[in-house]
Short mmCIF file of C-alpha atoms and ligand atoms in Angstrom, two decimals:
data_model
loop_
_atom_site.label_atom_id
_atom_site.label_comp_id
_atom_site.label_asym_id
_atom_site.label_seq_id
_atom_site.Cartn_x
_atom_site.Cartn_y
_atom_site.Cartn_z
CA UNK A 8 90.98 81.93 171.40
CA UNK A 9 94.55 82.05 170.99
CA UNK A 10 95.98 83.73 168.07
CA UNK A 11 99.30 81.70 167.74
CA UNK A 12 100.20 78.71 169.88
CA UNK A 13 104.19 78.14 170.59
CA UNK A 14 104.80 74.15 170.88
CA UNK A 15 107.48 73.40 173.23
CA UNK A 16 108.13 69.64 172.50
CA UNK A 17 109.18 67.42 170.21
CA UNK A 18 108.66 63.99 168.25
CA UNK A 19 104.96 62.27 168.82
CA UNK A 20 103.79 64.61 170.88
CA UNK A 21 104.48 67.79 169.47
CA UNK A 22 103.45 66.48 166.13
CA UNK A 23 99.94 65.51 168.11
CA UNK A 24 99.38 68.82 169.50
CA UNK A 25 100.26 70.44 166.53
CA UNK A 26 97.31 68.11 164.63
CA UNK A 27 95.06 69.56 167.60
CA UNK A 28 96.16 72.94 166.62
CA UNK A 29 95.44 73.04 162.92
CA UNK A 30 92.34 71.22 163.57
CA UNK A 31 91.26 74.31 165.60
CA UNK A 32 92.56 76.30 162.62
CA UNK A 33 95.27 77.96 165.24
CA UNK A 34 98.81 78.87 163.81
CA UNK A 35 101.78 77.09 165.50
CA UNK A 36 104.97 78.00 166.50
CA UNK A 37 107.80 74.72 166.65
CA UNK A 38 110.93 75.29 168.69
CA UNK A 39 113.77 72.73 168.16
CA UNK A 40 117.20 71.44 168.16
CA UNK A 41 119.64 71.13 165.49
CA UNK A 42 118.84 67.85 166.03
CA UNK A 43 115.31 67.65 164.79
CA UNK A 44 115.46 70.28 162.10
CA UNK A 45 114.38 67.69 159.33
CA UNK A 46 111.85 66.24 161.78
CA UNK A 47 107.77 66.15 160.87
CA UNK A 48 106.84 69.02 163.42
CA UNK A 49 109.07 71.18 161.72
CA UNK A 50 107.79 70.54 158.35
CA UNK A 51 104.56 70.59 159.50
CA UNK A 52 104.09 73.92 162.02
CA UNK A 53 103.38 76.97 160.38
CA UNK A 54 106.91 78.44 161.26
CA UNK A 55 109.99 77.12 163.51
CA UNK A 56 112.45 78.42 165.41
CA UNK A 57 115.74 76.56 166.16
CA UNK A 58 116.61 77.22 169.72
CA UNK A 59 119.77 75.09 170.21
CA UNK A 60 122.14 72.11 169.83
CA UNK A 61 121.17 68.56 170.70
CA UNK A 62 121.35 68.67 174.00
CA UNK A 63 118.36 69.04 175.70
CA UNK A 64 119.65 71.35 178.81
CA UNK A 65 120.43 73.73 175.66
CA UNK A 66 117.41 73.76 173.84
CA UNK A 67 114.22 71.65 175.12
CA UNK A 68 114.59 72.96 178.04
CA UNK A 69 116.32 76.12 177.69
CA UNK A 70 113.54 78.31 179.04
CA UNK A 71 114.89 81.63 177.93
CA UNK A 72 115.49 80.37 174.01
CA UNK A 73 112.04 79.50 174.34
CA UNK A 74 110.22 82.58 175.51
CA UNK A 75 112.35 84.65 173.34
CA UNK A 76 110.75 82.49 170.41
CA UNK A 77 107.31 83.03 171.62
CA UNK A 78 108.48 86.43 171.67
CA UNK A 79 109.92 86.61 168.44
CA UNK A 80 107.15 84.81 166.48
CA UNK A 81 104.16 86.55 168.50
CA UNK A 82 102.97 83.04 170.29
CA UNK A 83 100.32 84.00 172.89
CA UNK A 84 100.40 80.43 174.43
CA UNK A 85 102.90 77.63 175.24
CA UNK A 86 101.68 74.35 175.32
CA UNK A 87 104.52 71.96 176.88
CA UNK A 88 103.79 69.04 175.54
CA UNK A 89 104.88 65.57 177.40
CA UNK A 90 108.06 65.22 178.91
CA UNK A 91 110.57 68.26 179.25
CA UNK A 92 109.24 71.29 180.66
CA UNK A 93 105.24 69.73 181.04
CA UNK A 94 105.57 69.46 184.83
CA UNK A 95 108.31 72.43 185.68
CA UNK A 96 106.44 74.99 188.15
CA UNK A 97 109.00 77.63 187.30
CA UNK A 98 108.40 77.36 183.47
CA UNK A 99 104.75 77.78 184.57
CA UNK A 100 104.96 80.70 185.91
CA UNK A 101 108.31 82.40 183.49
CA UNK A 102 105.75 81.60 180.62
CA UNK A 103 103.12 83.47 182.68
CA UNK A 104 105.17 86.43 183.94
CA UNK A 105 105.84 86.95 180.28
CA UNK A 106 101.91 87.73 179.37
CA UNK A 107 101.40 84.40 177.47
CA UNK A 108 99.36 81.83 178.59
CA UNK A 109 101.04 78.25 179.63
CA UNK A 110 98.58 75.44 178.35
CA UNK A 111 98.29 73.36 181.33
CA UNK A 112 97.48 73.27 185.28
CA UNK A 113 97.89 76.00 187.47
CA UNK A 114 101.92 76.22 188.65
CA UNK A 115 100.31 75.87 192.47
CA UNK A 116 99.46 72.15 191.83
CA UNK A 117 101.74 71.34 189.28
CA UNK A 118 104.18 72.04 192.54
CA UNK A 119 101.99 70.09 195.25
CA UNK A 120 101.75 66.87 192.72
CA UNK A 121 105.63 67.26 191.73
CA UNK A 122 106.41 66.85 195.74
CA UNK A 123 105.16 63.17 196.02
CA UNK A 124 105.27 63.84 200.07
CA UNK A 125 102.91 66.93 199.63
CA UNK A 126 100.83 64.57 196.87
CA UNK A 127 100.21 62.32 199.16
CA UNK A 128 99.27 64.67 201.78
CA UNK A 129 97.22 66.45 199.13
CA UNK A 130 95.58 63.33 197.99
CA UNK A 131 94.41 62.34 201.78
CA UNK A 132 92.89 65.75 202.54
CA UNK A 133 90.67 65.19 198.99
CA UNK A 134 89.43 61.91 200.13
CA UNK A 135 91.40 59.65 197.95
CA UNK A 136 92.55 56.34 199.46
CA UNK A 137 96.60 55.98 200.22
CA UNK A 138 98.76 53.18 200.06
CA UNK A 139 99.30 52.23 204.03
CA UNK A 140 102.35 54.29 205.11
CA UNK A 141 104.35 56.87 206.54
CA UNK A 142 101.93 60.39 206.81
CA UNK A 143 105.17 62.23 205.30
CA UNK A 144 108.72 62.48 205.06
CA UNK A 145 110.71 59.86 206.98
CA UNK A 146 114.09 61.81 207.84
CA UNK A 147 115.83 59.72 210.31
CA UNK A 148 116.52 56.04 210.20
CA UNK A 149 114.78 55.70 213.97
CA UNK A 150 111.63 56.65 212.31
CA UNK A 151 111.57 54.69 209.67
CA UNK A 152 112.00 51.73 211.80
CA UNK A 153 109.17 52.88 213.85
CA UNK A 154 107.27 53.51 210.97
CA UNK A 155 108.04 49.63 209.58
CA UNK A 156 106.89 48.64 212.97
CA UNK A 157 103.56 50.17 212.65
CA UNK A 158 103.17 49.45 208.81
CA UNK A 159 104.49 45.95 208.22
CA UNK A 160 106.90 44.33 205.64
CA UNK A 161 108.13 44.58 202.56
CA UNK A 162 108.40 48.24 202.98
CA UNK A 163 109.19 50.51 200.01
CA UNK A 164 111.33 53.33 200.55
CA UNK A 165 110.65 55.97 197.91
CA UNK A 166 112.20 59.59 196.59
CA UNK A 167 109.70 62.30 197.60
CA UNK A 168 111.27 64.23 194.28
CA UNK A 169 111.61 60.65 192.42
CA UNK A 170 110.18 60.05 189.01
CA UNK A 171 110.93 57.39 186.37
CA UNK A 172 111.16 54.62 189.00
CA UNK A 173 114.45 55.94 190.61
CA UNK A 174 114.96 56.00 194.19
CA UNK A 175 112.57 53.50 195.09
CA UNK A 176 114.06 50.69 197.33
CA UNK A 177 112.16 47.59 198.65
CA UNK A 178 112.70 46.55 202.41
CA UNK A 179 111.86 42.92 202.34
CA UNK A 180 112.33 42.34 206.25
CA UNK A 181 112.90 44.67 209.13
CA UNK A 182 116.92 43.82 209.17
CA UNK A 183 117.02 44.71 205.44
CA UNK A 184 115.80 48.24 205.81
CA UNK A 185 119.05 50.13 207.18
CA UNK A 186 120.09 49.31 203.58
CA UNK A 187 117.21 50.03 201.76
CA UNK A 188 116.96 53.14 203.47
CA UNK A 189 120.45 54.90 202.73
CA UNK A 190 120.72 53.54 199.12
CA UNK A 191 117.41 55.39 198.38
CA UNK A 192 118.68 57.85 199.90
CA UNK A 193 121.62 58.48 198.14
CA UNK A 194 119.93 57.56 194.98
CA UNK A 195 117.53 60.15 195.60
CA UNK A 196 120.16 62.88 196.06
CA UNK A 197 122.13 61.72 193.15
CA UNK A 198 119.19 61.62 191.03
CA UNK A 199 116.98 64.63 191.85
CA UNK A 200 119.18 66.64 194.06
CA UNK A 201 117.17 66.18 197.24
CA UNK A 202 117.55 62.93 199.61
CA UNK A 203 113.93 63.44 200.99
CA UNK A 204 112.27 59.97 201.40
CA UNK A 205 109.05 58.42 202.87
CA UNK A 206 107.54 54.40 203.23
CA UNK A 207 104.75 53.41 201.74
CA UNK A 208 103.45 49.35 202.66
CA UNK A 209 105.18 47.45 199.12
CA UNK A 210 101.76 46.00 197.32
CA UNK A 211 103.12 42.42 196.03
CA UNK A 212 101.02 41.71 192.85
CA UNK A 213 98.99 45.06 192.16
CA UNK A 214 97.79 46.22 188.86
CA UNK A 215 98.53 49.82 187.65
CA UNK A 216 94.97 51.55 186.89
CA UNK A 217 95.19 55.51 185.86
CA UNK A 218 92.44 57.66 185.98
CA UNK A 219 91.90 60.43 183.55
CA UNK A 220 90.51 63.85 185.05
CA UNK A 221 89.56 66.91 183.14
CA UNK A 222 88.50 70.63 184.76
CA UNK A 223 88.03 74.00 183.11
CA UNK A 224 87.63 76.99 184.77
CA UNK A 225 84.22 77.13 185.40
CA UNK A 226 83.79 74.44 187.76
CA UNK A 227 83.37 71.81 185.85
CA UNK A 228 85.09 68.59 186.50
CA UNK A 229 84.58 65.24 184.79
CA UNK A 230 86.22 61.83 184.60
CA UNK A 231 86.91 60.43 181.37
CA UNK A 232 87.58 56.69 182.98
CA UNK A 233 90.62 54.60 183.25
CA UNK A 234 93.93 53.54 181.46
CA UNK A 235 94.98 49.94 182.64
CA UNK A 236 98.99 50.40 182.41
CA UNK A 237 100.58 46.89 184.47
CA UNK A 238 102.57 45.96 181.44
CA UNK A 239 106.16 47.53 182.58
CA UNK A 240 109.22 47.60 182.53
CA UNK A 241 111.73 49.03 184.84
CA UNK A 242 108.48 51.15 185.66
CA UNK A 243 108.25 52.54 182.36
CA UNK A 244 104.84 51.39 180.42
CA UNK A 245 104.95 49.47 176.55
CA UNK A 246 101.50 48.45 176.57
CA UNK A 247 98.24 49.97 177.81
CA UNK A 248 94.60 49.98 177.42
CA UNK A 249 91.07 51.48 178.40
CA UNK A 250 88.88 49.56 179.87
CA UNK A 251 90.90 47.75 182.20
CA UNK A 252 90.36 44.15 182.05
CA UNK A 253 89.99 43.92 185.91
CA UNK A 254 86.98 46.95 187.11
CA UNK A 255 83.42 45.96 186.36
CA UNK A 256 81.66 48.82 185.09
CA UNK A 257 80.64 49.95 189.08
CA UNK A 258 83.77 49.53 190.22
CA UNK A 259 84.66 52.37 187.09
CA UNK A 260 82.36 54.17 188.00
CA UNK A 261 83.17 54.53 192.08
CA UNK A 262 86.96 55.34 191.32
CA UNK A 263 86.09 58.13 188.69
CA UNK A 264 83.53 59.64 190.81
CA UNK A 265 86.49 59.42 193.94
CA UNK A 266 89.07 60.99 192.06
CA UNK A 267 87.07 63.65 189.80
CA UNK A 268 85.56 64.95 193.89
CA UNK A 269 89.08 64.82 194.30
CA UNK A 270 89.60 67.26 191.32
CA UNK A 271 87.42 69.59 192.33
CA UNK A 272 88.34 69.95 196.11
CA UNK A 273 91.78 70.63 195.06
CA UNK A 274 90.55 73.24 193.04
CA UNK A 275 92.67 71.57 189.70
CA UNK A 276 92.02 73.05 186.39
CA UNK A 277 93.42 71.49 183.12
CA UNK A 278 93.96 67.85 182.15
CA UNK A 279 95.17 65.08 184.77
CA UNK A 280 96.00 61.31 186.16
CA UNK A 281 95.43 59.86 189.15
CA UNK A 282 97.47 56.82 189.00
CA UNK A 283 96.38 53.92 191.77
CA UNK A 284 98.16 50.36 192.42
CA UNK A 285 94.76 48.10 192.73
CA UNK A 286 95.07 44.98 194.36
CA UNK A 287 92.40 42.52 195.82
CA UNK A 288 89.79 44.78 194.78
CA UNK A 289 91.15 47.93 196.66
CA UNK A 290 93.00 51.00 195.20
CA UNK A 291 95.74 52.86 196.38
CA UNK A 292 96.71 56.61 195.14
CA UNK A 293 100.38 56.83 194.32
CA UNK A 294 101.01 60.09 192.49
CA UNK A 295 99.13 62.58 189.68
CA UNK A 296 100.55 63.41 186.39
CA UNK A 297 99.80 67.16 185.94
CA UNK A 298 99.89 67.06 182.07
CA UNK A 299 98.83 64.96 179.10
CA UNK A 300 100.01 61.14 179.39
CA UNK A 301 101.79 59.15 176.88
CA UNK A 302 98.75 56.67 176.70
CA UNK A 303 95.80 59.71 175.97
CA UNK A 304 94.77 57.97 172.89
CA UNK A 305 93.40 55.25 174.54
CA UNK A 306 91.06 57.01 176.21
CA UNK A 307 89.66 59.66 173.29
CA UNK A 308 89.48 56.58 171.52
CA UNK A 309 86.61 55.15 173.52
CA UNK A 310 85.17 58.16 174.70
CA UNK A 311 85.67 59.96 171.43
CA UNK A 312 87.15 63.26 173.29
CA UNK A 313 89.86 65.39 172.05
CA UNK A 314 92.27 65.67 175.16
CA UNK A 315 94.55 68.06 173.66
CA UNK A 316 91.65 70.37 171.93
CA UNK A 317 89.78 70.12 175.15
CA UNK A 318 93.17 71.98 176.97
CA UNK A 319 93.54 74.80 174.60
CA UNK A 320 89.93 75.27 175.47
CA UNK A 321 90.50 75.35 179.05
CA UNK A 322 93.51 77.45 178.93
CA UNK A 323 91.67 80.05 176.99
CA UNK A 324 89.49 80.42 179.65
CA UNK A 325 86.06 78.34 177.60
CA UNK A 326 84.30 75.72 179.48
CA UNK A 327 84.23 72.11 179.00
CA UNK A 328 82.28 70.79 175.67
CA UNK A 329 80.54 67.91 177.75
CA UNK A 330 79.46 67.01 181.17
CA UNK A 331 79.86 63.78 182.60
CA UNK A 332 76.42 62.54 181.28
CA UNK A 333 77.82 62.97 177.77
CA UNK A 334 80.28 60.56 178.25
CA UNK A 335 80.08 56.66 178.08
CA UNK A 336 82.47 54.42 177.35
CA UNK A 337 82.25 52.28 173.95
CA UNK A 338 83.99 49.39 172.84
CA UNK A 339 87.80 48.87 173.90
CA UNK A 340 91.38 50.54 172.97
CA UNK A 341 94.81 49.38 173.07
CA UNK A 342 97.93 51.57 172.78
CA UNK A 343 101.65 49.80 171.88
CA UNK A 344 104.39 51.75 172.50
CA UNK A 345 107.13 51.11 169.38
CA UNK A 346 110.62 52.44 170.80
CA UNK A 347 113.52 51.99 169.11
CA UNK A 348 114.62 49.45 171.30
CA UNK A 349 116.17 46.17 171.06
CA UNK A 350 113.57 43.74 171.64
CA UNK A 351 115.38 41.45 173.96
CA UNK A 352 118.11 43.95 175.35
CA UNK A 353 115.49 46.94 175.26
CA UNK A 354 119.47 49.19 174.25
CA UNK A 355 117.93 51.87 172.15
CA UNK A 356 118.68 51.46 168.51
CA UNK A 357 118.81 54.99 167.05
CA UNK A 358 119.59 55.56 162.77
CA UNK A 359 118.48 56.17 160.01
CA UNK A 360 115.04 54.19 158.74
CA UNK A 361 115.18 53.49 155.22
CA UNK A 362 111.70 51.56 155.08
CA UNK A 363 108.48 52.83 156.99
CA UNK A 364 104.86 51.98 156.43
CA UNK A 365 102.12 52.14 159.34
CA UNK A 366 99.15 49.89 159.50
CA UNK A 367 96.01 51.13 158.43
CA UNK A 368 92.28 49.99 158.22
CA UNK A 369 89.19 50.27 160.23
CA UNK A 370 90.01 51.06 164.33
CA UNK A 371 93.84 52.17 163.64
CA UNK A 372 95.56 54.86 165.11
CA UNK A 373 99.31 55.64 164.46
CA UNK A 374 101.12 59.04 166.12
CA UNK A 375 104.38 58.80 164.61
CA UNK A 376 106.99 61.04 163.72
CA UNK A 377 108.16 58.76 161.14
CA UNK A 378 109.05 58.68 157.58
CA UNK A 379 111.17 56.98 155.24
CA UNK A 380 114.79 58.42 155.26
CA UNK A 381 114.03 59.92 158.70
CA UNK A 382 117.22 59.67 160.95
CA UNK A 383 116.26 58.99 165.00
CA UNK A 384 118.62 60.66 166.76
CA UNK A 385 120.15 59.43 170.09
CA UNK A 386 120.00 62.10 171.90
CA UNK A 387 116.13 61.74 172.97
CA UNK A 388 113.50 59.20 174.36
CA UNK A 389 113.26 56.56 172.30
CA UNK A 390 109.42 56.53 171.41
CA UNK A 391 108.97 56.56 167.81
CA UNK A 392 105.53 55.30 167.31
CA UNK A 393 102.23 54.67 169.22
CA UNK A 394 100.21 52.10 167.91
CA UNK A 395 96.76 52.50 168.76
CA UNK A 396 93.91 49.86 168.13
CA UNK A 397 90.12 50.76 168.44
CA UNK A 398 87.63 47.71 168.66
CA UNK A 399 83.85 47.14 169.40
CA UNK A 400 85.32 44.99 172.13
CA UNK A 401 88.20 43.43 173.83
CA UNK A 402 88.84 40.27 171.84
CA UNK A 403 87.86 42.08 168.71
CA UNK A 404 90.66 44.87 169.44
CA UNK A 405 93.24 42.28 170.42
CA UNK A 406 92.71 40.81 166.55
CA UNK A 407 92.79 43.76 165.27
CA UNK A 408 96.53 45.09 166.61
CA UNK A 409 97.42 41.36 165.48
CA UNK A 410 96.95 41.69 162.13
CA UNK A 411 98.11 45.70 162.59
CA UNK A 412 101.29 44.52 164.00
CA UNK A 413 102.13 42.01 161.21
CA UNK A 414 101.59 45.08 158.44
CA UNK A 415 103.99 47.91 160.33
CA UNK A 416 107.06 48.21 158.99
CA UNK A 417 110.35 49.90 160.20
CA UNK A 418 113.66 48.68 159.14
CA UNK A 419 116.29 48.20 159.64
CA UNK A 420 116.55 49.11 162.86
CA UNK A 421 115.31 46.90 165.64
CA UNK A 422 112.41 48.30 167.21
CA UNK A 423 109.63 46.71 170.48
CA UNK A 424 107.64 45.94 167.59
CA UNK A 425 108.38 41.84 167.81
CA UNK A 426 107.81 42.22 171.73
CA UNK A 427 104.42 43.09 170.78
CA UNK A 428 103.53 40.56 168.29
CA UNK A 429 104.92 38.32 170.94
CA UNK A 430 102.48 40.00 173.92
CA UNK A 431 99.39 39.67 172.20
CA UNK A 432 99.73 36.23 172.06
CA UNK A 433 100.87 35.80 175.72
CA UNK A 434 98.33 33.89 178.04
CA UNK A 435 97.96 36.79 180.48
CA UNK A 436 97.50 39.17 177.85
CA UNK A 437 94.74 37.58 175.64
CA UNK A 438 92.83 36.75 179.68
CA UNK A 439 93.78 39.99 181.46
CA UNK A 440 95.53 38.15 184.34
CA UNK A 441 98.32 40.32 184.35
CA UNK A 442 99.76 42.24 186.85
CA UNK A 443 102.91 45.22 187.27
CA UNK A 444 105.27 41.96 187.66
CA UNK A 445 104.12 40.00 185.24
CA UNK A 446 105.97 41.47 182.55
CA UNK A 447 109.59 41.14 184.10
CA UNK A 448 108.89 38.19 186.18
CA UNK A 449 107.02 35.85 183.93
CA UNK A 450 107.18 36.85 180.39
CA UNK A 451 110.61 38.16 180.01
CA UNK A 452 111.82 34.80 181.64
CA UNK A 453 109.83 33.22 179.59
CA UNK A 454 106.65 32.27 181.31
CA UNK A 455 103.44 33.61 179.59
CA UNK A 456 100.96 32.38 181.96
CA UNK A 457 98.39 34.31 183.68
CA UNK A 458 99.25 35.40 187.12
CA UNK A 459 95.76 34.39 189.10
CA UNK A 460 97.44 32.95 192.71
P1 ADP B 504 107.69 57.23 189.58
O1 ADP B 504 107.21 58.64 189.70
O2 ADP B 504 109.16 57.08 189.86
O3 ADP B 504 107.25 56.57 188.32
P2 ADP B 504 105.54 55.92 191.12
O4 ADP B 504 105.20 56.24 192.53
O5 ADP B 504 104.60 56.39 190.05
O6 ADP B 504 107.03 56.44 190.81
O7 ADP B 504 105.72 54.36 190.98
C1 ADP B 504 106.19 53.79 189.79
C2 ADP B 504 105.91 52.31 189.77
O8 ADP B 504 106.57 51.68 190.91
C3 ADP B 504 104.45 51.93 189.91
O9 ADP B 504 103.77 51.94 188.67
C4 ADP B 504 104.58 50.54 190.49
O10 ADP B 504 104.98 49.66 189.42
C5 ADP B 504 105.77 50.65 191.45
N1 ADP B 504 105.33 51.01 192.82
C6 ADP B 504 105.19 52.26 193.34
N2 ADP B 504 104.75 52.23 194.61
C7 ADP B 504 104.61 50.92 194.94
C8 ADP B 504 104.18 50.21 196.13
N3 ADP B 504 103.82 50.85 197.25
N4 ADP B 504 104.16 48.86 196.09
C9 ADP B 504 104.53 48.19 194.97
N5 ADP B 504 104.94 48.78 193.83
C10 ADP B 504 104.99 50.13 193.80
#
């Protein structure tokens, strides 16, 4: 086992590997910014290292500051957290070249999966079922017109390099994609430095449905089930949970079995997401996540596995501590996402919180970096707590993060906390009718009505 793990992250996450950490009786290593130096993973790690000013191009991701920590402090292993460096090939292998081991996949697919044109052509070869479009990058406007030919309308363009929703533009009708094509395009370059784009058929009313994947290093590869993530916006996810309302416990059952044989003919080792648009019964593969997801709670909450212990594990070369008879699936979790947001405006509302208290009770979860007095700077995401609600079952949880809702506190500054108590009482929410456009289309305008045709 590792003698001394370096954590290269901040806020929720780094404090939740560093809980992993100390639960495995391992000493930690913080790096962060000026920024953070009053911030809970820096009390809380055995030592810190300040490797910069606020900016995150200067310390978060400023690979050299960070290796010479690990240096410095004698880390043996960098775990990257979520976010920053987590899905960078060439930190991968830097953190590698420097004798320490990088907790996470190896850099070859962490490289495939970041390409979403190679994903996809990844994702075929391992059996997984694609969304109907182009076999890979589209580089020519003649093409893509063929292509939309051949596929059918609305067409969605899409970034091979994108990520957080940019460079994705919808082609309603044949005349419309000239337009749709260059603005991706140029989005795509501005964006991510690299105009590459491909088509992909645009799915009008799917549900988001993520499935998690584990692998160690001795060829064993489970599935851990699925994370049900359609409430969005502007792609990003507030509100997720495990089961999904929408797969009977077969239909579970087929698309972990598809995408953990997909696992292990790419050969993947670590922790990872398949993430699938499912509509009318049928799912499509649209990208993996080679790291830890925001939402991970949800699903050690009802399968009662430590994600982040189980990847120090695997990184240190130990096998898996199941198999895939171990695990069943009991009762039903929810995750809220509590940014410092406006509720309404969703502007982030960074300062200084002069009143916190977290819910508590039976079935509650809260990763938070919060404390009374604690400033949130602006300079980062603006994810400040995860709510997370465990119930025998799905009404039972949705009570639950009702009355959890009404007891969290943080003031004064608005936070998505009043969205939520608003969502749980939402039509589509307490039924499970909802889809990815539900959100934006319905409920932000004001409509909480299921979304059953
Ligand atoms: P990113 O990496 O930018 O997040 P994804 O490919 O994961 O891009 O897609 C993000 C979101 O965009 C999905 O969760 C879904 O809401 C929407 N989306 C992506 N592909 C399609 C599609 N073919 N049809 C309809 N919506 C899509």
């Amino acid at each position: 086992m590792f003698k001394k793990i370096l954590i290269a992250n901040r806020g929720d996450v780094a404090l939740r590997v560093l809980r992993a950490c100390k639960e495995m009786q391992i000493p930690t290593v913080i790096v962060h910014s000026t920024a953070d130096a009053d911030s809970m993973p820096v009390r809380l790690a055995d030592e810190s290292v300040c490797i910069g000013p606020p900016s995150s191009s200067e310390s978060y991701l400023n690979v050299a500051a960070i290796i010479t920590a690990a240096g410095i402090t004698g880390a043996d292993a960098v775990h990257p957290g979520v976010g920053f460096l987590a899905e960078n090939a060439d930190f991968a292998d830097i953190v590698a070249a420097h004798g320490l081991t990088f907790i996470g996949p190896e850099p070859r697919h962490i490289r495939s999966m970041g390409d979403k044109v190679e994903a996809k052509i990844t994702a075929a070869e391992a059996g997984l079922p694609l969304v109907p479009g182009s076999p890979g990058a589209v580089p020519t406007l003649a093409d893509a017109r063929r292509i939309g030919a051949e596929v059918g309308y609305p067409l969605l363009v899409k970034a091979a390099s994108g990520g957080g929703g940019r460079g994705m533009k919808v082609a309603e009708t044949a005349d419309r994609l000239a337009e749709a094509f260059s603005s991706a395009r140029s989005e795509a370059k501005a964006a991510f430095g690299d105009d590459t784009v491909y088509l992909e058929r645009y799915l009008g009313q799917p549900r988001h449905i993520e499935v998690q994947v584990i692998a160690d290093s001795h060829g064993n590869v489970v599935h851990l089930g699925e994370r049900e993530c359609s409430i969005q916006r502007r792609h990003q996810k507030l509100f997720e949970e495990a089961p999904s309302p929408a797969l009977s416990p077969e239909q579970r059952q087929e698309i972990g079995t598809i995408a953990a044989e997909a696992t292990r003919h790419m050969g993947y080792l670590g922790v990872g997401t398949m993430e699938f648009l499912y509509e009318n019964g049928a799912f499509f593969f649209i990208e993996m996540n080679t790291r830890l997801q925001v939402e991970h709670p949800i699903t050690e909450e009802i399968t009662g596995v430590d994600l982040v212990r189980e990847q120090v594990r695997i990184a240190a070369g130990m096998p898996l501590s199941f198999t895939q008879e171990d695990i069943t699936f009991t009762g039903h979790a929810i995750e809220c996402r509590i940014n410092a947001e406006h509720p309404e405006t969703f502007m982030p509302t960074p300062g200084k919180v002069t009143a916190f208290h977290a819910a508590g009770g039976p079935g509650i979860r809260v990763d938070s970096c919060l404390y009374t007095g604690y400033s949130i700077p602006p300079f980062y995401d603006s994810l400040i707590a995860k709510l997370i609600v465990y119930g025998d079952d799905r009404d039972k949880c949705l009570a639950r993060l009702r009355r959890a809702l009404a007891e969290f506190i943080v003031e004064p500054i608005p936070t998505t906390l009043g969205l939520h108590e608003r969502l749980v009482d939402a039509e589509a929410v307490k039924d499970g009718s909802y889809n990815i456009r539900w959100l934006e289309e319905k409920f932000l305008a004001g409509d909480d009505s299921g979304t059953a045709e």
